[in-house]
Amino acid sequence: MKTTNRSAPEAASLQKGHLVIAGLGKSYQSQSVVSNMNLEVQPGEFIALLGPSGCGKTTVLRSIAGLVTPSAGDIRIDDVSILKHPIHKRDLGMVFQSYALFPHLTVWQNVAFGLKMHGTPKPQIAPQVEAALDRVQMRHLAQRLPAHLSGGQQQRVALARAIVTNPTALLLDEPFSALDAKLRESMQIELRQLQKRLLITTIFVTHDQHEAMTMADRIAVMNSGRVEQFDTPQAIYGKPATLFVAEFIGKTNRMSGNMVGRENGRALIRLEGREEVCLARDNPGLAVGDKVLVVLRPEKIELVPEGSNVNGYTGLLDGRVSEVIFTGEKSMVFLQSACGDFTVASQNRSDESVTQAKPGSTVKIGWNAADMLVFPAT
């Protein structure tokens, strides 16, 4: 597992919300759901647990919350193990897929519920509720029942209820999954801005890579109960530690080949289907002679206009276009080559590079060595 020591910008000034997961495991009968997971979250960080369905990310979140009892390991907040603490003693705010608002209580009463459960003195409840509603822009709807709110408004109420007690950490389990795409994007921005203002440690579970990239300081990519990589969004995208991470994040083109050498810090790869050797980003874990899989993202490939200078590319390939799909700012160009099928995400610019790419036509594509990611063949 690859990790970094990067913390949120505000972490140095905070004392509250340092979360450590050490050797966490969870099994149901003979099936391991989470295996030896280690993760350290700095105070004020926004962390996304990202992975496909069944990878164990929700089990981890529910273990932190106290809804699941781990089979092994420990969870500590501010150097104190919380495993023996009941749910209401863990000082956590939680928002899950179903917002779990009380239908018979108003917005104000829903938000006040947590304060009452915590034994907050009555004179302090009203100002704290109003402050929480102000933070999510819902004070004007304080007397409405949940049934009379939109999905986005219910989401804001659930967030207000989660933060009103000023918890040590905030746990979010795919809270935007029921919202339409435009509202989901808006709520992502709102939540991130709120989290930055409150400087609250946040653990966010999602299977949506765009959501994780947009919101998180760091992302833990999970697969089959393990963390494959824990790093910044930029590193997860640009320097994936494993083939799984590379192919789970974004779209990819995959090619097979052999590593035939190294030159000036680059790997020399001979792709199946061509004699020429091409340069790629080196992978220290590979040896000369190893069979490899090469990953190249569609947006890192360019259509090379006829007659243009090709000296700027370290890799070139001819292909026959099978389909072109216009998506607005980009066109997705699908082509067949000696090295297999390729997808190219080409910006719709004023030049003729895309207009030349018509079904049945032959085009040249180019890329740079730094964008070719090499992994052991599986």
Coordinates of C-alpha atoms in Angstrom, one line a residue:
M1 CA 0.0 0.0 0.0
K2 CA 1.3 3.4 -0.9
T3 CA 0.8 6.3 1.5
T4 CA 1.8 9.9 2.0
N5 CA 2.2 12.0 5.0
R6 CA 0.2 14.9 3.4
S7 CA -2.3 16.4 5.8
A8 CA -5.1 19.0 5.2
P9 CA -3.8 22.6 5.2
E10 CA -5.4 23.3 8.5
A11 CA -4.3 20.1 10.3
A12 CA -1.3 21.7 12.0
S13 CA -3.4 24.0 14.0
L14 CA -6.0 21.5 15.1
Q15 CA -5.9 19.1 18.1
K16 CA -9.2 17.3 17.6
G17 CA -10.1 14.5 15.2
H18 CA -6.8 12.5 14.7
L19 CA -8.1 9.1 13.6
V20 CA -6.0 6.0 13.4
I21 CA -7.2 2.6 12.0
A22 CA -4.7 -0.1 13.0
G23 CA -4.8 -3.7 11.6
L24 CA -8.6 -3.5 11.2
G25 CA -10.2 -6.8 10.1
K26 CA -13.8 -8.0 9.8
S27 CA -15.0 -11.4 8.9
Y28 CA -18.4 -12.9 8.6
Q29 CA -18.0 -16.7 9.3
S30 CA -15.2 -17.7 7.0
Q31 CA -15.5 -14.7 4.6
S32 CA -13.0 -11.8 5.1
V33 CA -14.6 -8.4 4.3
V34 CA -11.8 -6.1 5.6
S35 CA -8.3 -7.4 6.0
N36 CA -5.5 -5.8 8.0
M37 CA -6.4 -2.2 7.2
N38 CA -4.2 0.6 8.4
L39 CA -5.0 4.2 7.9
E40 CA -4.1 7.5 9.6
V41 CA -6.3 10.6 9.2
Q42 CA -5.0 13.9 10.3
P43 CA -7.2 16.4 12.2
G44 CA -9.4 18.4 9.7
E45 CA -8.7 16.1 6.7
F46 CA -11.4 15.1 4.3
I47 CA -10.8 11.4 3.4
A48 CA -12.7 9.4 0.8
L49 CA -13.0 5.6 1.0
L50 CA -13.4 4.8 -2.7
G51 CA -13.9 1.4 -4.3
P52 CA -16.4 -0.9 -6.0
S53 CA -19.4 -2.4 -4.3
G54 CA -18.4 -5.1 -1.8
C55 CA -14.8 -3.8 -1.3
G56 CA -15.4 -3.2 2.4
K57 CA -15.5 0.6 2.5
T58 CA -18.9 0.8 4.2
T59 CA -17.9 -1.9 6.7
V60 CA -14.9 0.3 7.7
L61 CA -17.2 3.3 8.2
R62 CA -19.7 1.3 10.2
S63 CA -16.9 0.0 12.4
I64 CA -15.8 3.6 13.1
A65 CA -19.4 4.5 13.9
G66 CA -19.9 1.5 16.3
L67 CA -22.5 -0.2 14.1
V68 CA -20.1 -3.1 13.3
T69 CA -17.8 -4.9 15.7
P70 CA -14.4 -5.6 14.1
S71 CA -12.9 -9.0 14.3
A72 CA -9.4 -7.6 14.7
G73 CA -7.5 -4.4 15.1
D74 CA -8.2 -1.1 16.7
I75 CA -9.7 2.3 16.0
R76 CA -8.3 5.3 17.9
I77 CA -9.5 8.9 17.9
D78 CA -7.1 11.3 19.5
D79 CA -5.0 8.4 21.0
V80 CA -8.0 6.8 22.7
S81 CA -9.4 3.5 21.5
I82 CA -13.2 3.8 20.8
L83 CA -14.0 0.1 20.2
K84 CA -15.5 -0.3 23.6
H85 CA -17.4 2.9 23.5
P86 CA -21.1 2.7 22.7
I87 CA -22.3 4.6 19.6
H88 CA -23.6 7.7 21.5
K89 CA -20.3 8.0 23.3
R90 CA -18.0 8.2 20.2
D91 CA -18.7 11.9 19.5
L92 CA -19.3 11.3 15.8
G93 CA -21.7 12.9 13.3
M94 CA -23.2 10.5 10.8
V95 CA -25.1 10.9 7.5
F96 CA -26.0 7.7 5.7
Q97 CA -27.7 6.9 2.3
S98 CA -31.2 7.1 3.9
Y99 CA -31.2 10.4 5.7
A100 CA -33.2 8.9 8.6
L101 CA -35.1 12.1 9.4
F102 CA -38.0 11.7 11.8
P103 CA -41.1 12.2 9.7
H104 CA -43.2 13.5 12.5
L105 CA -40.7 16.1 13.6
T106 CA -40.0 19.5 12.0
V107 CA -36.7 20.4 10.6
W108 CA -35.9 22.3 13.8
Q109 CA -36.9 19.4 16.0
N110 CA -34.8 16.9 13.9
V111 CA -31.7 19.0 14.3
A112 CA -32.4 19.5 18.0
F113 CA -32.8 15.8 18.6
G114 CA -29.0 15.1 18.9
L115 CA -28.5 17.9 21.3
K116 CA -31.2 16.6 23.6
M117 CA -29.7 13.1 23.4
H118 CA -26.4 14.6 24.5
G119 CA -28.0 16.3 27.4
T120 CA -27.3 19.8 26.2
P121 CA -28.8 22.4 28.6
K122 CA -32.1 23.7 27.2
P123 CA -31.1 27.4 26.9
Q124 CA -28.2 26.3 24.6
I125 CA -30.3 24.2 22.3
A126 CA -32.0 27.0 20.3
P127 CA -28.9 29.0 19.4
Q128 CA -27.0 25.8 18.4
V129 CA -29.8 24.6 16.2
E130 CA -30.2 27.9 14.5
A131 CA -26.4 28.1 13.9
A132 CA -26.4 24.7 12.3
L133 CA -29.4 25.5 10.1
D134 CA -27.7 28.7 9.1
R135 CA -24.6 26.8 8.0
V136 CA -26.7 24.7 5.6
Q137 CA -29.0 27.6 4.6
M138 CA -32.1 25.9 6.0
R139 CA -33.2 28.2 8.8
H140 CA -36.1 29.6 6.8
L141 CA -37.6 26.1 6.6
A142 CA -37.1 25.3 10.2
Q143 CA -40.8 24.5 10.8
R144 CA -41.4 22.2 7.8
L145 CA -41.8 18.5 8.0
P146 CA -39.4 16.3 6.0
A147 CA -42.2 15.2 3.7
H148 CA -42.5 18.8 2.4
L149 CA -38.8 19.1 1.6
S150 CA -36.9 18.3 -1.6
G151 CA -34.1 15.6 -1.6
G152 CA -31.5 18.3 -1.5
Q153 CA -33.2 20.1 1.4
Q154 CA -33.5 16.8 3.3
Q155 CA -29.8 16.2 2.8
R156 CA -29.0 19.6 4.3
V157 CA -31.1 18.9 7.3
A158 CA -29.3 15.6 7.8
L159 CA -26.0 17.4 7.6
A160 CA -27.2 20.0 10.1
R161 CA -28.2 17.3 12.5
A162 CA -24.8 15.7 12.1
I163 CA -22.8 18.8 12.8
V164 CA -24.9 20.5 15.5
T165 CA -23.2 18.7 18.3
N166 CA -19.7 19.8 17.1
P167 CA -18.5 16.2 16.7
T168 CA -14.9 15.1 16.6
A169 CA -15.4 13.5 13.1
L170 CA -18.1 13.4 10.5
L171 CA -19.0 10.0 8.8
L172 CA -20.8 10.1 5.4
D173 CA -21.9 6.9 3.6
E174 CA -22.8 7.8 0.0
P175 CA -25.1 10.6 1.1
F176 CA -25.7 11.9 -2.4
S177 CA -26.6 8.7 -4.1
A178 CA -30.3 9.5 -4.2
L179 CA -29.9 12.9 -5.8
D180 CA -29.9 13.8 -9.5
A181 CA -26.6 14.6 -11.2
K182 CA -26.8 18.4 -11.1
L183 CA -28.0 18.5 -7.5
R184 CA -25.4 16.0 -6.5
E185 CA -22.6 18.2 -7.9
S186 CA -24.0 21.2 -6.2
M187 CA -24.2 19.4 -2.8
Q188 CA -20.6 18.1 -3.2
I189 CA -19.4 21.7 -3.4
E190 CA -21.5 22.8 -0.5
L191 CA -20.4 20.0 1.7
R192 CA -16.7 20.6 0.9
Q193 CA -17.0 24.3 1.7
L194 CA -18.8 23.5 4.9
Q195 CA -16.2 21.0 5.9
K196 CA -13.4 23.6 5.3
R197 CA -15.2 26.2 7.4
L198 CA -15.7 23.8 10.3
L199 CA -12.3 22.1 10.0
I200 CA -13.9 18.8 10.9
T201 CA -12.3 15.4 10.2
T202 CA -14.5 13.8 7.6
I203 CA -14.6 10.2 6.3
F204 CA -16.7 9.9 3.1
V205 CA -17.6 6.6 1.5
T206 CA -18.3 6.5 -2.2
H207 CA -18.0 4.4 -5.3
D208 CA -18.0 7.5 -7.5
Q209 CA -14.5 8.4 -8.5
H210 CA -15.4 11.9 -9.7
E211 CA -17.0 12.5 -6.3
A212 CA -13.9 11.4 -4.5
M213 CA -11.6 13.4 -6.7
T214 CA -13.7 16.5 -6.3
M215 CA -14.0 16.5 -2.6
A216 CA -11.2 14.7 -0.8
D217 CA -7.8 15.8 0.5
R218 CA -6.7 12.1 0.2
I219 CA -8.3 9.0 -1.2
A220 CA -8.0 5.4 0.1
V221 CA -8.8 3.2 -2.9
M222 CA -10.1 -0.1 -1.6
N223 CA -10.3 -3.5 -3.3
S224 CA -11.4 -6.8 -1.8
G225 CA -11.1 -5.5 1.8
R226 CA -7.7 -4.0 1.4
V227 CA -6.3 -0.5 0.7
E228 CA -4.5 -0.5 -2.6
Q229 CA -3.4 3.1 -2.4
F230 CA -3.8 6.0 0.0
D231 CA -2.8 9.3 -1.5
T232 CA -3.8 12.7 -2.9
P233 CA -6.3 12.8 -5.8
Q234 CA -3.5 14.0 -8.1
A235 CA -1.3 11.1 -7.2
I236 CA -4.1 8.5 -7.4
Y237 CA -4.8 9.7 -11.0
G238 CA -1.3 10.5 -12.2
K239 CA 0.8 7.9 -10.3
P240 CA -1.4 4.9 -9.6
A241 CA 0.4 2.3 -7.4
T242 CA -1.4 -0.7 -9.0
L243 CA -3.1 -1.8 -12.1
F244 CA -6.4 -1.9 -10.2
V245 CA -6.1 1.7 -9.2
A246 CA -5.1 2.8 -12.7
E247 CA -8.1 1.2 -14.2
F248 CA -10.6 2.0 -11.5
I249 CA -9.8 5.7 -11.7
G250 CA -10.9 7.2 -15.1
K251 CA -10.9 5.4 -18.4
T252 CA -7.9 3.5 -19.8
N253 CA -6.5 1.8 -22.8
R254 CA -4.7 -1.4 -22.0
M255 CA -1.9 -3.0 -24.1
S256 CA 0.3 -6.0 -23.6
G257 CA 4.1 -6.1 -24.1
N258 CA 7.5 -6.9 -22.7
M259 CA 10.0 -4.8 -20.9
V260 CA 13.2 -5.0 -22.9
G261 CA 15.4 -2.4 -21.0
R262 CA 15.8 1.0 -19.4
E263 CA 17.1 4.2 -20.8
N264 CA 17.5 7.6 -19.1
G265 CA 15.1 6.7 -16.3
R266 CA 12.4 5.4 -18.7
A267 CA 11.3 1.8 -19.3
L268 CA 11.7 0.4 -22.8
I269 CA 8.7 -1.5 -23.9
R270 CA 8.0 -3.6 -26.9
L271 CA 4.2 -3.7 -27.4
E272 CA 2.6 -6.8 -28.9
G273 CA 1.8 -6.1 -32.5
R274 CA 4.7 -3.9 -33.3
E275 CA 8.5 -4.2 -33.6
E276 CA 9.4 -0.7 -32.5
V277 CA 10.4 -0.1 -28.9
C278 CA 8.6 2.7 -27.1
L279 CA 9.5 4.7 -24.0
A280 CA 7.2 4.5 -20.9
R281 CA 7.3 5.7 -17.3
D282 CA 9.5 3.3 -15.4
N283 CA 8.2 0.9 -12.7
P284 CA 11.0 -0.1 -10.3
G285 CA 9.3 -3.3 -9.5
L286 CA 9.8 -4.6 -13.0
A287 CA 12.8 -6.5 -14.4
V288 CA 14.0 -6.6 -18.0
G289 CA 12.2 -9.5 -19.7
D290 CA 9.0 -9.2 -17.6
K291 CA 5.7 -9.4 -19.4
V292 CA 3.9 -6.1 -18.7
L293 CA 0.5 -4.4 -19.1
V294 CA 0.7 -0.8 -20.3
V295 CA -2.1 1.6 -19.5
L296 CA -2.7 4.9 -21.4
R297 CA -5.6 7.2 -20.6
P298 CA -7.8 8.4 -23.5
E299 CA -7.2 12.0 -22.6
K300 CA -3.4 11.6 -22.7
I301 CA -3.5 10.5 -26.4
E302 CA -3.7 13.1 -29.2
L303 CA -4.9 12.8 -32.7
V304 CA -2.0 13.9 -34.9
P305 CA -3.1 16.1 -37.8
E306 CA -1.8 15.2 -41.2
G307 CA 1.5 16.9 -42.0
S308 CA 2.1 18.1 -38.5
N309 CA 5.5 17.8 -36.6
V310 CA 5.6 14.5 -34.7
N311 CA 8.9 15.1 -32.9
G312 CA 7.0 16.1 -29.7
Y313 CA 5.7 12.5 -29.2
T314 CA 7.6 9.6 -27.8
G315 CA 5.0 7.1 -29.1
L316 CA 3.1 7.0 -32.4
L317 CA 0.6 4.6 -33.8
D318 CA -1.6 4.3 -36.8
G319 CA -5.2 3.2 -36.4
R320 CA -8.5 2.9 -38.3
V321 CA -11.4 4.8 -36.9
S322 CA -14.5 2.7 -36.1
E323 CA -16.7 5.3 -34.4
V324 CA -16.7 9.0 -33.3
I325 CA -19.0 10.1 -30.5
F326 CA -19.5 13.9 -29.9
T327 CA -20.0 14.7 -26.2
G328 CA -19.7 18.5 -26.3
E329 CA -16.3 19.8 -25.3
K330 CA -14.7 16.4 -26.4
S331 CA -15.2 13.8 -29.0
M332 CA -14.6 10.1 -28.2
V333 CA -12.7 8.5 -31.1
F334 CA -12.7 4.7 -31.1
L335 CA -10.1 3.1 -33.3
Q336 CA -8.4 -0.3 -34.1
S337 CA -4.7 -0.7 -34.3
A338 CA -2.0 -3.4 -34.4
C339 CA -1.8 -3.1 -30.6
G340 CA -5.5 -3.4 -30.0
D341 CA -8.5 -1.2 -29.7
F342 CA -8.0 2.4 -28.5
T343 CA -10.2 5.2 -27.2
V344 CA -9.1 8.7 -27.7
A345 CA -10.7 11.7 -25.8
S346 CA -10.0 14.6 -28.1
Q347 CA -10.8 18.2 -27.4
N348 CA -13.0 19.8 -30.0
R349 CA -10.7 22.6 -31.2
S350 CA -10.6 24.7 -34.3
D351 CA -8.0 22.5 -35.9
E352 CA -8.9 19.6 -38.2
S353 CA -7.6 16.8 -36.0
V354 CA -11.1 15.6 -35.0
T355 CA -12.8 16.4 -38.3
Q356 CA -10.3 14.2 -40.0
A357 CA -11.3 11.3 -37.8
K358 CA -14.2 9.7 -39.6
P359 CA -15.4 6.1 -39.4
G360 CA -13.2 4.1 -41.8
S361 CA -10.4 6.6 -42.0
T362 CA -6.8 6.0 -41.0
V363 CA -5.4 8.4 -38.4
K364 CA -2.2 8.7 -36.4
I365 CA -2.2 9.0 -32.7
G366 CA 0.6 10.2 -30.4
W367 CA 1.5 10.2 -26.7
N368 CA 4.3 11.0 -24.3
A369 CA 6.4 8.5 -22.3
A370 CA 5.4 10.0 -18.9
D371 CA 1.7 9.1 -19.6
M372 CA 2.4 5.4 -20.3
L373 CA 1.9 3.5 -17.1
V374 CA 3.5 0.1 -16.8
F375 CA 2.5 -2.7 -14.5
P376 CA 3.3 -6.4 -14.1
A377 CA 1.1 -8.6 -16.4
T378 CA -1.5 -10.4 -14.3

